Amino acid sequence: MLDLIRLDHLLIIIPPGSKKAARKFYAEILLLKEVPGGHPRGAIWFEMADIQIHLREEEGHKTTSDRHPAFVVAKLEAAINFLKQRAIQVSYSSEINGRERCFFRDPWGNRYELIEYKEK
């Protein structure tokens, strides 16, 4: 038995030479808190709710994938407005009963989903 407790972090890949722009996007635009420190392989880390996002430069980055982490938000409409105010394009997908959701991508094409669960 694995006895899993929770998700700790996600590693997101960005193209080489993108660290400065990634700091701007994740810290200044999304307003995430950077976790200071000399992280392995030159990664930069940010806190998103109780999960960390680790960003690392890596060759071969692709932007066409629909793979993504999904984060639950308290108020989806407020989150959408927050993103749109920062000129971040929001997209939508198929409906899922009992949830509202949207997607956005970082400047390197990494996809994120935001979900609000609706009361029954």
PDB file of C-alpha atoms in Angstrom:
ATOM      1  CA  MET A   1       0.000   0.000   0.000  1.00  0.00           C
ATOM      2  CA  LEU A   2       1.316   3.446  -0.908  1.00  0.00           C
ATOM      3  CA  ASP A   3      -0.589   5.318   1.833  1.00  0.00           C
ATOM      4  CA  LEU A   4      -0.582   8.568  -0.156  1.00  0.00           C
ATOM      5  CA  ILE A   5      -1.388  11.746   1.775  1.00  0.00           C
ATOM      6  CA  ARG A   6      -1.509  14.616  -0.757  1.00  0.00           C
ATOM      7  CA  LEU A   7       0.125  16.095  -3.830  1.00  0.00           C
ATOM      8  CA  ASP A   8       3.256  18.040  -2.856  1.00  0.00           C
ATOM      9  CA  HIS A   9       4.484  19.654  -6.073  1.00  0.00           C
ATOM     10  CA  LEU A  10       4.387  19.704  -9.855  1.00  0.00           C
ATOM     11  CA  LEU A  11       7.394  20.089 -12.127  1.00  0.00           C
ATOM     12  CA  ILE A  12       6.613  22.346 -15.071  1.00  0.00           C
ATOM     13  CA  ILE A  13       9.114  22.594 -17.920  1.00  0.00           C
ATOM     14  CA  ILE A  14       9.996  25.909 -19.570  1.00  0.00           C
ATOM     15  CA  PRO A  15      12.389  26.541 -22.468  1.00  0.00           C
ATOM     16  CA  PRO A  16      16.052  27.364 -21.754  1.00  0.00           C
ATOM     17  CA  GLY A  17      16.626  31.056 -21.053  1.00  0.00           C
ATOM     18  CA  SER A  18      13.080  31.596 -19.705  1.00  0.00           C
ATOM     19  CA  LYS A  19      13.701  31.900 -15.962  1.00  0.00           C
ATOM     20  CA  LYS A  20      13.481  35.694 -15.806  1.00  0.00           C
ATOM     21  CA  ALA A  21      10.244  35.745 -17.802  1.00  0.00           C
ATOM     22  CA  ALA A  22       8.870  32.858 -15.704  1.00  0.00           C
ATOM     23  CA  ARG A  23       9.526  34.787 -12.506  1.00  0.00           C
ATOM     24  CA  LYS A  24       7.665  37.762 -13.970  1.00  0.00           C
ATOM     25  CA  PHE A  25       4.674  35.660 -15.045  1.00  0.00           C
ATOM     26  CA  TYR A  26       4.300  33.496 -11.947  1.00  0.00           C
ATOM     27  CA  ALA A  27       5.264  36.100  -9.293  1.00  0.00           C
ATOM     28  CA  GLU A  28       4.212  39.427 -10.788  1.00  0.00           C
ATOM     29  CA  ILE A  29       1.250  38.460 -12.964  1.00  0.00           C
ATOM     30  CA  LEU A  30      -0.236  35.424 -11.162  1.00  0.00           C
ATOM     31  CA  LEU A  31       0.963  36.833  -7.806  1.00  0.00           C
ATOM     32  CA  LEU A  32       2.334  33.515  -6.552  1.00  0.00           C
ATOM     33  CA  LYS A  33       4.905  33.488  -3.744  1.00  0.00           C
ATOM     34  CA  GLU A  34       8.358  32.318  -4.794  1.00  0.00           C
ATOM     35  CA  VAL A  35      10.044  29.795  -2.500  1.00  0.00           C
ATOM     36  CA  PRO A  36      13.606  31.079  -2.022  1.00  0.00           C
ATOM     37  CA  GLY A  37      16.598  28.794  -2.150  1.00  0.00           C
ATOM     38  CA  GLY A  38      19.136  27.077  -4.339  1.00  0.00           C
ATOM     39  CA  HIS A  39      16.872  24.405  -5.764  1.00  0.00           C
ATOM     40  CA  PRO A  40      18.057  21.293  -7.618  1.00  0.00           C
ATOM     41  CA  ARG A  41      19.025  21.669 -11.277  1.00  0.00           C
ATOM     42  CA  GLY A  42      18.455  25.429 -11.176  1.00  0.00           C
ATOM     43  CA  ALA A  43      14.690  25.187 -10.699  1.00  0.00           C
ATOM     44  CA  ILE A  44      12.588  28.038  -9.376  1.00  0.00           C
ATOM     45  CA  TRP A  45       9.728  27.178  -7.045  1.00  0.00           C
ATOM     46  CA  PHE A  46       6.393  28.899  -6.377  1.00  0.00           C
ATOM     47  CA  GLU A  47       3.539  28.217  -3.962  1.00  0.00           C
ATOM     48  CA  MET A  48       0.057  27.722  -5.393  1.00  0.00           C
ATOM     49  CA  ALA A  49      -2.368  26.999  -2.555  1.00  0.00           C
ATOM     50  CA  ASP A  50      -0.752  24.153  -0.577  1.00  0.00           C
ATOM     51  CA  ILE A  51       1.120  22.783  -3.605  1.00  0.00           C
ATOM     52  CA  GLN A  52       4.413  23.955  -5.026  1.00  0.00           C
ATOM     53  CA  ILE A  53       5.060  24.467  -8.713  1.00  0.00           C
ATOM     54  CA  HIS A  54       8.677  23.814  -9.666  1.00  0.00           C
ATOM     55  CA  LEU A  55       9.796  25.397 -12.933  1.00  0.00           C
ATOM     56  CA  ARG A  56      12.867  24.065 -14.672  1.00  0.00           C
ATOM     57  CA  GLU A  57      14.444  24.980 -17.969  1.00  0.00           C
ATOM     58  CA  GLU A  58      14.716  22.009 -20.283  1.00  0.00           C
ATOM     59  CA  GLU A  59      15.349  21.393 -23.972  1.00  0.00           C
ATOM     60  CA  GLY A  60      12.549  19.871 -26.010  1.00  0.00           C
ATOM     61  CA  HIS A  61       9.668  21.750 -24.385  1.00  0.00           C
ATOM     62  CA  LYS A  62       6.393  21.219 -26.306  1.00  0.00           C
ATOM     63  CA  THR A  63       3.346  23.460 -26.098  1.00  0.00           C
ATOM     64  CA  THR A  64       0.686  21.352 -27.798  1.00  0.00           C
ATOM     65  CA  SER A  65      -0.249  19.001 -24.972  1.00  0.00           C
ATOM     66  CA  ASP A  66      -3.559  19.102 -23.134  1.00  0.00           C
ATOM     67  CA  ARG A  67      -1.905  17.607 -20.017  1.00  0.00           C
ATOM     68  CA  HIS A  68      -2.524  19.843 -17.024  1.00  0.00           C
ATOM     69  CA  PRO A  69      -2.899  20.122 -13.274  1.00  0.00           C
ATOM     70  CA  ALA A  70      -6.314  21.225 -12.009  1.00  0.00           C
ATOM     71  CA  PHE A  71      -6.770  23.544  -9.043  1.00  0.00           C
ATOM     72  CA  VAL A  72     -10.006  24.051  -7.131  1.00  0.00           C
ATOM     73  CA  VAL A  73     -10.893  27.730  -6.666  1.00  0.00           C
ATOM     74  CA  ALA A  74     -13.449  29.292  -4.320  1.00  0.00           C
ATOM     75  CA  LYS A  75     -14.992  31.525  -7.003  1.00  0.00           C
ATOM     76  CA  LEU A  76     -14.334  30.657 -10.624  1.00  0.00           C
ATOM     77  CA  GLU A  77     -15.782  33.882 -12.016  1.00  0.00           C
ATOM     78  CA  ALA A  78     -13.429  35.932  -9.827  1.00  0.00           C
ATOM     79  CA  ALA A  79     -10.475  33.794 -10.971  1.00  0.00           C
ATOM     80  CA  ILE A  80     -11.475  34.277 -14.620  1.00  0.00           C
ATOM     81  CA  ASN A  81     -11.685  38.040 -14.115  1.00  0.00           C
ATOM     82  CA  PHE A  82      -8.270  38.011 -12.415  1.00  0.00           C
ATOM     83  CA  LEU A  83      -6.733  36.215 -15.414  1.00  0.00           C
ATOM     84  CA  LYS A  84      -8.471  38.400 -18.021  1.00  0.00           C
ATOM     85  CA  GLN A  85      -7.351  41.590 -16.239  1.00  0.00           C
ATOM     86  CA  ARG A  86      -3.803  40.333 -16.783  1.00  0.00           C
ATOM     87  CA  ALA A  87      -4.428  39.627 -20.496  1.00  0.00           C
ATOM     88  CA  ILE A  88      -4.327  35.861 -19.952  1.00  0.00           C
ATOM     89  CA  GLN A  89      -6.570  34.039 -22.390  1.00  0.00           C
ATOM     90  CA  VAL A  90      -9.158  31.763 -20.808  1.00  0.00           C
ATOM     91  CA  SER A  91     -10.623  28.772 -22.649  1.00  0.00           C
ATOM     92  CA  TYR A  92     -13.383  26.305 -21.915  1.00  0.00           C
ATOM     93  CA  SER A  93     -13.931  22.615 -22.565  1.00  0.00           C
ATOM     94  CA  SER A  94     -16.664  20.044 -22.201  1.00  0.00           C
ATOM     95  CA  GLU A  95     -19.026  20.426 -19.279  1.00  0.00           C
ATOM     96  CA  ILE A  96     -18.739  18.253 -16.191  1.00  0.00           C
ATOM     97  CA  ASN A  97     -21.824  17.848 -14.040  1.00  0.00           C
ATOM     98  CA  GLY A  98     -21.501  19.629 -10.689  1.00  0.00           C
ATOM     99  CA  ARG A  99     -18.468  21.747 -11.629  1.00  0.00           C
ATOM    100  CA  GLU A 100     -17.651  24.869 -13.546  1.00  0.00           C
ATOM    101  CA  ARG A 101     -14.181  25.032 -15.045  1.00  0.00           C
ATOM    102  CA  CYS A 102     -11.834  26.893 -17.336  1.00  0.00           C
ATOM    103  CA  PHE A 103      -8.287  26.611 -18.643  1.00  0.00           C
ATOM    104  CA  PHE A 104      -5.370  28.945 -19.190  1.00  0.00           C
ATOM    105  CA  ARG A 105      -1.788  28.566 -20.375  1.00  0.00           C
ATOM    106  CA  ASP A 106       1.429  30.160 -19.215  1.00  0.00           C
ATOM    107  CA  PRO A 107       3.566  31.952 -21.826  1.00  0.00           C
ATOM    108  CA  TRP A 108       5.257  28.619 -22.731  1.00  0.00           C
ATOM    109  CA  GLY A 109       2.020  26.740 -23.355  1.00  0.00           C
ATOM    110  CA  ASN A 110       1.783  24.840 -20.066  1.00  0.00           C
ATOM    111  CA  ARG A 111      -1.935  24.293 -19.438  1.00  0.00           C
ATOM    112  CA  TYR A 112      -3.758  24.794 -16.105  1.00  0.00           C
ATOM    113  CA  GLU A 113      -7.358  24.069 -15.172  1.00  0.00           C
ATOM    114  CA  LEU A 114      -9.381  25.931 -12.552  1.00  0.00           C
ATOM    115  CA  ILE A 115     -12.479  24.248 -11.086  1.00  0.00           C
ATOM    116  CA  GLU A 116     -15.304  25.435  -8.868  1.00  0.00           C
ATOM    117  CA  TYR A 117     -17.548  22.726  -7.430  1.00  0.00           C
ATOM    118  CA  LYS A 118     -21.223  23.666  -7.454  1.00  0.00           C
ATOM    119  CA  GLU A 119     -23.592  22.810  -4.629  1.00  0.00           C
ATOM    120  CA  LYS A 120     -26.125  20.137  -5.391  1.00  0.00           C
TER     121      LYS A 120
END
